[in-house]
Structure formats: structure tokens, C-alpha cells
Tab-separated table of C-alpha atoms and ligand atoms in Angstrom:
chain	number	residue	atom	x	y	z
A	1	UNK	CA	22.529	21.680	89.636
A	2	UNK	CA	25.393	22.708	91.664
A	3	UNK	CA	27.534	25.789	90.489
A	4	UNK	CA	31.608	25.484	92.644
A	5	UNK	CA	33.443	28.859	92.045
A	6	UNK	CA	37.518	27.512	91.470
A	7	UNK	CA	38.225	30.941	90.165
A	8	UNK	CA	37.006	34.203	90.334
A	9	UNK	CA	40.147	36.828	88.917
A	10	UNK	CA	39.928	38.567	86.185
A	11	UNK	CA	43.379	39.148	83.555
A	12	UNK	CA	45.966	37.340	85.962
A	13	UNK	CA	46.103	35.511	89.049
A	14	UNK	CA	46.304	37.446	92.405
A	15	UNK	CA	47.452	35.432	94.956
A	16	UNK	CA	48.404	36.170	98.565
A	17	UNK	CA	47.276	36.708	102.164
A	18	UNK	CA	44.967	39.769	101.349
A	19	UNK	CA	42.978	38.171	98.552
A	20	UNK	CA	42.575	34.597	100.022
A	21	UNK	CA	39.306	35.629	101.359
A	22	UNK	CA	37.476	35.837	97.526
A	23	UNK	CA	40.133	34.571	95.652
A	24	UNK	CA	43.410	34.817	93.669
A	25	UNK	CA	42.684	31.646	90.969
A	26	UNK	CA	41.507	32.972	87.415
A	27	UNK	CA	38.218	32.151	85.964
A	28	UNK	CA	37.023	28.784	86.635
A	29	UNK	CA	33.634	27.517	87.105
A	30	UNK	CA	32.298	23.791	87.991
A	31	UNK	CA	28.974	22.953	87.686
A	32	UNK	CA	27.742	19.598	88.353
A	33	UNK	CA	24.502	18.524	86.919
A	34	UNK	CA	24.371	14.862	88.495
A	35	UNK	CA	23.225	14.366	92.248
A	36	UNK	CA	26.127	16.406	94.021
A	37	UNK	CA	28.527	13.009	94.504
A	38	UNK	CA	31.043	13.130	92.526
A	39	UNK	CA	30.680	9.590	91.235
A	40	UNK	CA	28.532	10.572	88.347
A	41	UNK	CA	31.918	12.320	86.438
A	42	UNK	CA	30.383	12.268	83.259
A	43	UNK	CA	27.729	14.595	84.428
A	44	UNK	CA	30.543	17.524	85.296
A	45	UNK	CA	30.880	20.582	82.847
A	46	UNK	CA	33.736	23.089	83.801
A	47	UNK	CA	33.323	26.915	82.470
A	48	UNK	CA	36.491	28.266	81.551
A	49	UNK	CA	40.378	26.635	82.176
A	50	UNK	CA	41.614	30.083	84.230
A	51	UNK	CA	44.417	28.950	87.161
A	52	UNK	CA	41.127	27.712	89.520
A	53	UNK	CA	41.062	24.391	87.230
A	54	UNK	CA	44.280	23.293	88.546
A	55	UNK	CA	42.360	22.595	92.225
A	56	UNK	CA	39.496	20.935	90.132
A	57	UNK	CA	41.622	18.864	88.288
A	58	UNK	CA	42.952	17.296	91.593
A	59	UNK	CA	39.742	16.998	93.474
A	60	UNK	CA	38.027	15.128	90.069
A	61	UNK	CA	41.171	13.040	89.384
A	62	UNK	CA	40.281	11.478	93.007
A	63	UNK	CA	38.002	9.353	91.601
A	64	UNK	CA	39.072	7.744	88.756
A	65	UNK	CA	38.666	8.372	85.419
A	66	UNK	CA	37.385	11.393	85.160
A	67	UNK	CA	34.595	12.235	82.671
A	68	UNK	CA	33.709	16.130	81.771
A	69	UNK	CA	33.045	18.664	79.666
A	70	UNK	CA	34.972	21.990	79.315
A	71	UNK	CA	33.833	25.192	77.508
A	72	UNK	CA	35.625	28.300	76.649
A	73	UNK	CA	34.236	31.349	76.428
A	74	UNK	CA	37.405	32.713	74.762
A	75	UNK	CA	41.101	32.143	74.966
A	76	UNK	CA	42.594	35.317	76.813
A	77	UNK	CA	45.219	33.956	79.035
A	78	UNK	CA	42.916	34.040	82.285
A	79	UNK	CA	40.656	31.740	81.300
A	80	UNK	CA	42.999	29.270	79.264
A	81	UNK	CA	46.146	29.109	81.763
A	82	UNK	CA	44.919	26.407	83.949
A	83	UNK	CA	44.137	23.808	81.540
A	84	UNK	CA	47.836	22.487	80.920
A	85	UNK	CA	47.988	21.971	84.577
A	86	UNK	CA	44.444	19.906	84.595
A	87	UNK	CA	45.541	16.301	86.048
A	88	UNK	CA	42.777	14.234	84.383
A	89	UNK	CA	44.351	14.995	81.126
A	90	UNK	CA	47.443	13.273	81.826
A	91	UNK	CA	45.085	9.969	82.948
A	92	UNK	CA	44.884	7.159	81.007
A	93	UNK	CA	40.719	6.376	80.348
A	94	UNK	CA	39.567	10.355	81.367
A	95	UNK	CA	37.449	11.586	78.758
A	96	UNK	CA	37.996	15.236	78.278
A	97	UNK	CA	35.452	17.142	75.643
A	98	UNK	CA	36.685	20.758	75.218
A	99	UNK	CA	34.573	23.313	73.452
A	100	UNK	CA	35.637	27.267	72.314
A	101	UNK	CA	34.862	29.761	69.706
A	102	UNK	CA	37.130	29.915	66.765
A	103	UNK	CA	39.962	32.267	66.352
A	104	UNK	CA	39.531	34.577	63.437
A	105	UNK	CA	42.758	36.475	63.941
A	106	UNK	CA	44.751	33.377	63.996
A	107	UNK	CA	42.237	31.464	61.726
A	108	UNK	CA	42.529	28.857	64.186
A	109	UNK	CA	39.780	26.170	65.722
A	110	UNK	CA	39.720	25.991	69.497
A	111	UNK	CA	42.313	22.893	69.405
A	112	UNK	CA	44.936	25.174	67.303
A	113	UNK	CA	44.567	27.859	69.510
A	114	UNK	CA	44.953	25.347	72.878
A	115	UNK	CA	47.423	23.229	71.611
A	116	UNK	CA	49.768	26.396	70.904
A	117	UNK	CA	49.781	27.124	74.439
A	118	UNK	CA	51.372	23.666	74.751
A	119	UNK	CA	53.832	24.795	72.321
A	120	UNK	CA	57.592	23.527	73.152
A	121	UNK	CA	58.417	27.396	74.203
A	122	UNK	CA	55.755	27.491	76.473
A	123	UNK	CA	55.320	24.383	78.123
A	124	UNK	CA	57.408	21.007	78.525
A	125	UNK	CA	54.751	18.085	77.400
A	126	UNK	CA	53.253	18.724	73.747
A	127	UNK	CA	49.360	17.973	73.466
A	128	UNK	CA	50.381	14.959	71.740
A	129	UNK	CA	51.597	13.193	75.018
A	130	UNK	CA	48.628	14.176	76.957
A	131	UNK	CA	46.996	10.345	77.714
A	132	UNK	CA	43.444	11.263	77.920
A	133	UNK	CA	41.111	10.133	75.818
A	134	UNK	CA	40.315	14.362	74.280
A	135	UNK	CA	37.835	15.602	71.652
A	136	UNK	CA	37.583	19.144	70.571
A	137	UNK	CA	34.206	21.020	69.096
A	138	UNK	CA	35.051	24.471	67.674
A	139	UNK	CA	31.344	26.620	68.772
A	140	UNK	CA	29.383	29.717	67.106
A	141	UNK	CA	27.027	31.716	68.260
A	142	UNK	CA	23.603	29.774	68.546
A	143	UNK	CA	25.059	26.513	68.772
A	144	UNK	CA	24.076	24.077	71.687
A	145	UNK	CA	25.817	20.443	73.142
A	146	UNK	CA	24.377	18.038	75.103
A	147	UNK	CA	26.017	17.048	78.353
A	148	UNK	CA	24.437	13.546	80.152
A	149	UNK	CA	21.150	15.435	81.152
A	150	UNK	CA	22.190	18.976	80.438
A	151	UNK	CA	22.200	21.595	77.486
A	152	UNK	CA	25.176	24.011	77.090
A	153	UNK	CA	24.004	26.741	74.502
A	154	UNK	CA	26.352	29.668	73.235
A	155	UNK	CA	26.008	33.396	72.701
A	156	UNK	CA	27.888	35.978	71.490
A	157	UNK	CA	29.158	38.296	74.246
A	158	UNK	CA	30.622	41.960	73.754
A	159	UNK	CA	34.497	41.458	74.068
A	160	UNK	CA	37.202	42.579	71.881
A	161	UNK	CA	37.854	38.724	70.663
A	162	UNK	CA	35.068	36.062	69.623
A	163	UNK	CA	33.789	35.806	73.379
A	164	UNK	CA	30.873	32.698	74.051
A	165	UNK	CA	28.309	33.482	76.769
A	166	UNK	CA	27.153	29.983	78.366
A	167	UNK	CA	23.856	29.009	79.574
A	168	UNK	CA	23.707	25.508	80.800
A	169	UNK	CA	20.152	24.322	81.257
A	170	UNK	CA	19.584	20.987	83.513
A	171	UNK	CA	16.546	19.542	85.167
A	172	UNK	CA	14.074	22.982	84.267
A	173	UNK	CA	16.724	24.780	85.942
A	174	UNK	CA	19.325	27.350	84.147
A	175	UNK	CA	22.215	29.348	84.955
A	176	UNK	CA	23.885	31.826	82.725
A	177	UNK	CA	27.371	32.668	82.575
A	178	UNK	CA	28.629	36.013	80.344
A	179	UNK	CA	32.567	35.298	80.272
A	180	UNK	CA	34.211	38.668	79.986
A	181	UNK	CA	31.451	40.687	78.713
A	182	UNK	CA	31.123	44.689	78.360
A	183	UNK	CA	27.453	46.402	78.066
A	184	UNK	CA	27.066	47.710	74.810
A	185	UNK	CA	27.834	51.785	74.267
A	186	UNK	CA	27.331	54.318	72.537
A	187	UNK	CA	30.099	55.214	70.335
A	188	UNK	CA	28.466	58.830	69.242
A	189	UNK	CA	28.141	61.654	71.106
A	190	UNK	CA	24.252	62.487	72.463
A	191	UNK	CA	24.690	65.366	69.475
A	192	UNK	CA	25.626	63.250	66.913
A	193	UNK	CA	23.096	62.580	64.391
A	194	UNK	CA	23.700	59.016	64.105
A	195	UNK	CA	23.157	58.596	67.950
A	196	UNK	CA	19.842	57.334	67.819
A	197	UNK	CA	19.814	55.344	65.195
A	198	UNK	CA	23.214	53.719	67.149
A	199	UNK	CA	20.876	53.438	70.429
A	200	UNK	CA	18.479	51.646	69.016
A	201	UNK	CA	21.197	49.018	67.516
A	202	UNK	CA	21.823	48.786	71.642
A	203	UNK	CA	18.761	48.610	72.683
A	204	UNK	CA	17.822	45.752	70.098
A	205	UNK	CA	21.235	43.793	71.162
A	206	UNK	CA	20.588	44.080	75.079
A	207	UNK	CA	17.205	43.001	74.121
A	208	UNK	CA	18.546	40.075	72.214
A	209	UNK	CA	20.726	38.843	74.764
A	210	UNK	CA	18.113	39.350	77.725
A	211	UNK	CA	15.557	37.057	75.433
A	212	UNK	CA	18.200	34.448	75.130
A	213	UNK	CA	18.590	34.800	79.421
A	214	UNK	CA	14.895	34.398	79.832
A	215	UNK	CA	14.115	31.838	82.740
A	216	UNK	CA	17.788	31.650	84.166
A	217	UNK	CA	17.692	31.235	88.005
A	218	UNK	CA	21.263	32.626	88.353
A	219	UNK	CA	23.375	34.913	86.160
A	220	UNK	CA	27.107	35.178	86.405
A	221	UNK	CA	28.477	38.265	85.536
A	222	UNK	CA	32.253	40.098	84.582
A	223	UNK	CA	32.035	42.700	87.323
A	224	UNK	CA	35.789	43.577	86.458
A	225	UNK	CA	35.220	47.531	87.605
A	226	UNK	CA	32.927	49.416	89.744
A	227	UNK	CA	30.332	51.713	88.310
A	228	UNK	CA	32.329	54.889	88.518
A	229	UNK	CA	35.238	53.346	87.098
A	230	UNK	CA	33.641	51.799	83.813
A	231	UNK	CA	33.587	55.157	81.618
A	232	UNK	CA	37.359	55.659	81.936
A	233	UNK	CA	37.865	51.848	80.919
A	234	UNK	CA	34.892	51.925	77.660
A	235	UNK	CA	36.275	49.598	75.020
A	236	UNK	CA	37.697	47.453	77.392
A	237	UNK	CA	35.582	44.526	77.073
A	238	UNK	CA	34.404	44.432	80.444
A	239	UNK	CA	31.175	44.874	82.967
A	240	UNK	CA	30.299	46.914	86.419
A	241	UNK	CA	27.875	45.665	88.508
A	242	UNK	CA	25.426	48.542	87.300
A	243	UNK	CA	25.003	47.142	83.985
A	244	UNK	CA	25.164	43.748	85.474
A	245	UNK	CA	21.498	44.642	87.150
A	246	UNK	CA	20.466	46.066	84.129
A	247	UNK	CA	20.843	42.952	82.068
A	248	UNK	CA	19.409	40.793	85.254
A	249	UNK	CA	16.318	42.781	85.668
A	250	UNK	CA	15.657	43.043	81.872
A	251	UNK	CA	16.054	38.816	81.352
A	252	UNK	CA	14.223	38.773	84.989
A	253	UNK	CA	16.579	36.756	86.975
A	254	UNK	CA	16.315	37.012	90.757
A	255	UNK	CA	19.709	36.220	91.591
A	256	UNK	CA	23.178	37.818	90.282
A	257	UNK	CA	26.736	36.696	91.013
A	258	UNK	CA	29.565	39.254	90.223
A	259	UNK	CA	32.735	37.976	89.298
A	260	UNK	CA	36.199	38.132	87.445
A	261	UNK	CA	37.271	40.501	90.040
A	262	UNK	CA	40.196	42.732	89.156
A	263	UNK	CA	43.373	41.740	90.403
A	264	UNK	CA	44.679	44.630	92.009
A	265	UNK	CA	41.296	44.120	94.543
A	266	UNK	CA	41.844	43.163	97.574
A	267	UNK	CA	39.663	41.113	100.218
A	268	UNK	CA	38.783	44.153	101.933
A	269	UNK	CA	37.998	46.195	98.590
A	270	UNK	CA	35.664	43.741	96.988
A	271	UNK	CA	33.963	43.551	100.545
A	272	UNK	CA	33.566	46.921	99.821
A	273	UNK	CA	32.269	46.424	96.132
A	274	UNK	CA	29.934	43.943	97.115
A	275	UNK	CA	28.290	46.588	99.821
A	276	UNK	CA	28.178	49.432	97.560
A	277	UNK	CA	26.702	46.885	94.512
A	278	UNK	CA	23.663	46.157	97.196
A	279	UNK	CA	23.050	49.489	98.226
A	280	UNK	CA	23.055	51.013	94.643
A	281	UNK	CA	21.173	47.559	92.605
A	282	UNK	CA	19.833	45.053	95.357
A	283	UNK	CA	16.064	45.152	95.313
A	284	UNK	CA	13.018	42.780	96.269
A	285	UNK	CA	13.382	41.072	92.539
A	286	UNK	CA	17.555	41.146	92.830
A	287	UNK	CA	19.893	39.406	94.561
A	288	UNK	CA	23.287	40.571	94.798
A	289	UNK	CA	26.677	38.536	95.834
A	290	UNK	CA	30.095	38.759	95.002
A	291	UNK	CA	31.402	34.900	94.251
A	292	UNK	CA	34.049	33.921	96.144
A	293	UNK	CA	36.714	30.747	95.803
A	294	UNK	CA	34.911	27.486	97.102
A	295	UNK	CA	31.506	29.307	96.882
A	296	UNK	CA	29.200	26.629	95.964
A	297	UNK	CA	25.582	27.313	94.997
A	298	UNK	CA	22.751	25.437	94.819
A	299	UNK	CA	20.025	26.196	91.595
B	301	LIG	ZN1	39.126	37.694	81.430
B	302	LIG	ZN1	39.053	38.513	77.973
């Protein structure tokens, strides 16, 4: 398999001279399960529609039609926004499967809650115009889809809206990728007497999650804030790389990629996050790297 970063911003896009180094697209994530040409279209699965699948679109739509699969982990704006803008949907004989958790706020399936942001008010060509041939498949928790020669299975993440974790699984190799994502804490105080009985909820849900991750060669993780700065943001729906180890080390994956960087980070301050993340988590069993735009990464 070959993971492409084509977005790696968290909340909105950042563009500009002093984050062209990592980044300034929103969420977006190719991974191509065929041999690495591009010919084999059918074979491509895209993680999240964030502003990076605009770029993707084009350099698919190159070879003609495209084929792919794209899942949502959940329909914030930063990793939806993109998707209008994806060029093999206006292509006559692309095949576009799209797959996202259901909306229980809105009580819509992923397609309600996509086409709306096609809605007149937002955007100039309805869904209905689009001339690729697109399916939708509304996901839960536990469900998995088959992909040419790969397995995309869901989890539920820890996010203030239905948020799908996806582990795609091709050729005895796996990678893992949490979507926005926030540890799960403690809600009473250490003198609270239904503290413990609340930690060992945590503890059984970290476990949970770390049993679904077991035997993934690389996990992608929200690394949105740094450790120092999680506590203030609690609630959030977000990660730091320090629980990012955590949750490597427990599922025993060698190799971590932080992502969904904050957009008020610049190049020079995630350079910085990525050195302090190694010096405080890196170890013999842990690999640490920041992604970065056009990062691509063999498994
Ligand atoms: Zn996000
Ligand atoms: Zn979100």
C-alpha cells in the first residue's frame, strides 16, 4: 500500500508562504492499494474530502475515468469542503463510492448531509448535475467494505459528532487512521467517588480501540495541540501527540504519523512540534513524524 498526504490542517485551510512547508490543504488522505501506477483507479480509496482532494481530484482525473472509494470520518467542514471541487465527479463514466456515518442531529444519511453542502446557497451545481456514475453507503461502528483487494473497517472515535476511525487492511498490511479523535478523560475530579468507577469505563474504551488497532503498521493520528496545551482545550474533540503514543504503544504499532495540524501553526512551529513529540515519545518501538503535504509512505 501507498499512503499520499493531500491534506494535513485541521478546522480550516491555512494557506500561505509560512505553512507551504507541511501544508495549508485540510484533511485528505490517498491511499492506493494497487501497484503504485495509477492505472489500476479502481484500487484508490481517499480518507476524508478536506480542501487537499481538490489536487487529487486533478492528478486522478488524468487518467480517465476515474474509479475510487471515499470515506468520511465525519462531516465537520474540514474534512467535507473539498469534495464539491473533486473533478472526477463532474466526468462522465468515473465511479465515485462515498461512505460516512449518519447524522443523528440532522437525522440525515451521509448523502443528505453531502448533498446539502451542494445546496443552491452554497454552491452553484446541485448534486443532481454531477455526471459521475455516484453511490452512497451510510456506515456504523463495526461495519467493514470491500475495496478491489482491500478492507475498510469503521470505529467509533471520541469527537463531539458521530466520528468513524478507518483502518484499511490490504495485502497483510494495515494502516489506521483516527479522524479527529480526543483521548478519553476523566470527567470527575481524582476525589470524586465516581472517579474510579469512570476510569475504568476509560481504561476498558482505550483498551477497546487499541484491540481493534492490533497489527497496524502505521497509525495516523489528530495531533491538533501539543501536550501542554490539551488540558485547556478538554472537550474539544481532539488529540496531542502524548496520547497519540499512548494509544500506539498500547495497539503496538511501530510507526506514528501526527496530523490535522492546527491552523494557526506555522512551518517553523510544527518543526518545532515534531522535535519536542520525539524527544518526549520517540523510543526503540516508536516512530515519530509529523505528515506533511505530498508525504507519501510506503506500508
Ligand atoms: Zn477536523
Ligand atoms: Zn471534527
Amino acid at each position: 500500500m501507498r499512503l499520499v498526504f493531500w491534506g494535513t490542517r485541521g478546522s480550516i485551510a491555512a494557506p500561505g508562504a509560512n505553512t507551504a512547508g507541511f501544508g495549508g490543504n485540510t484533511t485528505c488522505l490517498e491511499v492506493d492499494t494497487g501497484s503504485g501506477e495509477r492505472a489500476a483507479l479502481n484500487d484508490h480509496i481517499i480518507l476524508d474530502a478536506g480542501t487537499g482532494i481538490r489536487a487529487l481530484g486533478l492528478a486522478l482525473a488524468k487518467s480517465r475515468p476515474v474509479r475510487c472509494a471515499v470515506f468520511i470520518t465525519h462531516t465537520h467542514w474540514d474534512h467535507i469542503q473539498g469534495l464539491p471541487f473533486f473533478v472526477p465527479l463532474f466526468v462522465p463514466g468515473s465511479r465515485v463510492a462515498i461512505h460516512g456515518p449518519f447524522d443523528p442531529v440532522g437525522l440525515k444519511d451521509i448523502r443528505g448531509v453531502l448533498e446539502g453542502q451542494m445546496a443552491y446557497p452554497y454552491f452553484p451545481v446541485s448534486s443532481a448535475e454531477l455526471k459521475a456514475d455516484i453511490s452512497y453507503q451510510t456506515l456504523s461502528e463495526g461495519q467493514s467494505v470491500r475495496v478491489g483487494e482491500a478492507t475498510v473497517s469503521a470505529i467509533l472515535m471520541n469527537h463531539p459528532v458521530i466520528s468513524l476511525g478507518y483502518k484499511v487492511q490490504c495485502g497483510g498490511k494495515a494502516l489506521f487512521f483516527t479522524g479527529d479523535h480526543e483521548d478519553y478523560a476523566n470527567i470527575y475530579k481524582p476525589d470524586d467517588p465516581l472517579h474510579e468507577e469512570y476510569q475504568g469505563l476509560i481504561e476498558e474504551r482505550r483498551q477497546a480501540l487499541a484491540d481493534f488497532l492490533r497489527g497496524v503498521d502505521v497509525l495516523v493520528a489528530d495531533a491538533m495541540y501539543t501536550d501542554a496545551e490539551l488540558p485547556a482545550k478538554t472537550g474539544w474533540g481532539h488529540s496531542c501527540p502524548a496520547a497519540c503514543a499512548r494509544l500506539a504503544r498500547l495497539a503496538g504499532i511501530p510507526r506514528l504519523i501526527l496530523t490535522h495540524f492546527d491552523p494557526t501553526r506555522d512551518d517553523e512551529a510544527l518543526l518545532r512540534f515534531e522535535q519536542d513529540a520525539r524527544a518526549a515519545h520517540q523510543g526503540p518501538d516508536l516512530a515519530i513524524e509529523l505528515a506533511r503535504e505530498g508525504l507519501a509512505v510506503e506500508i
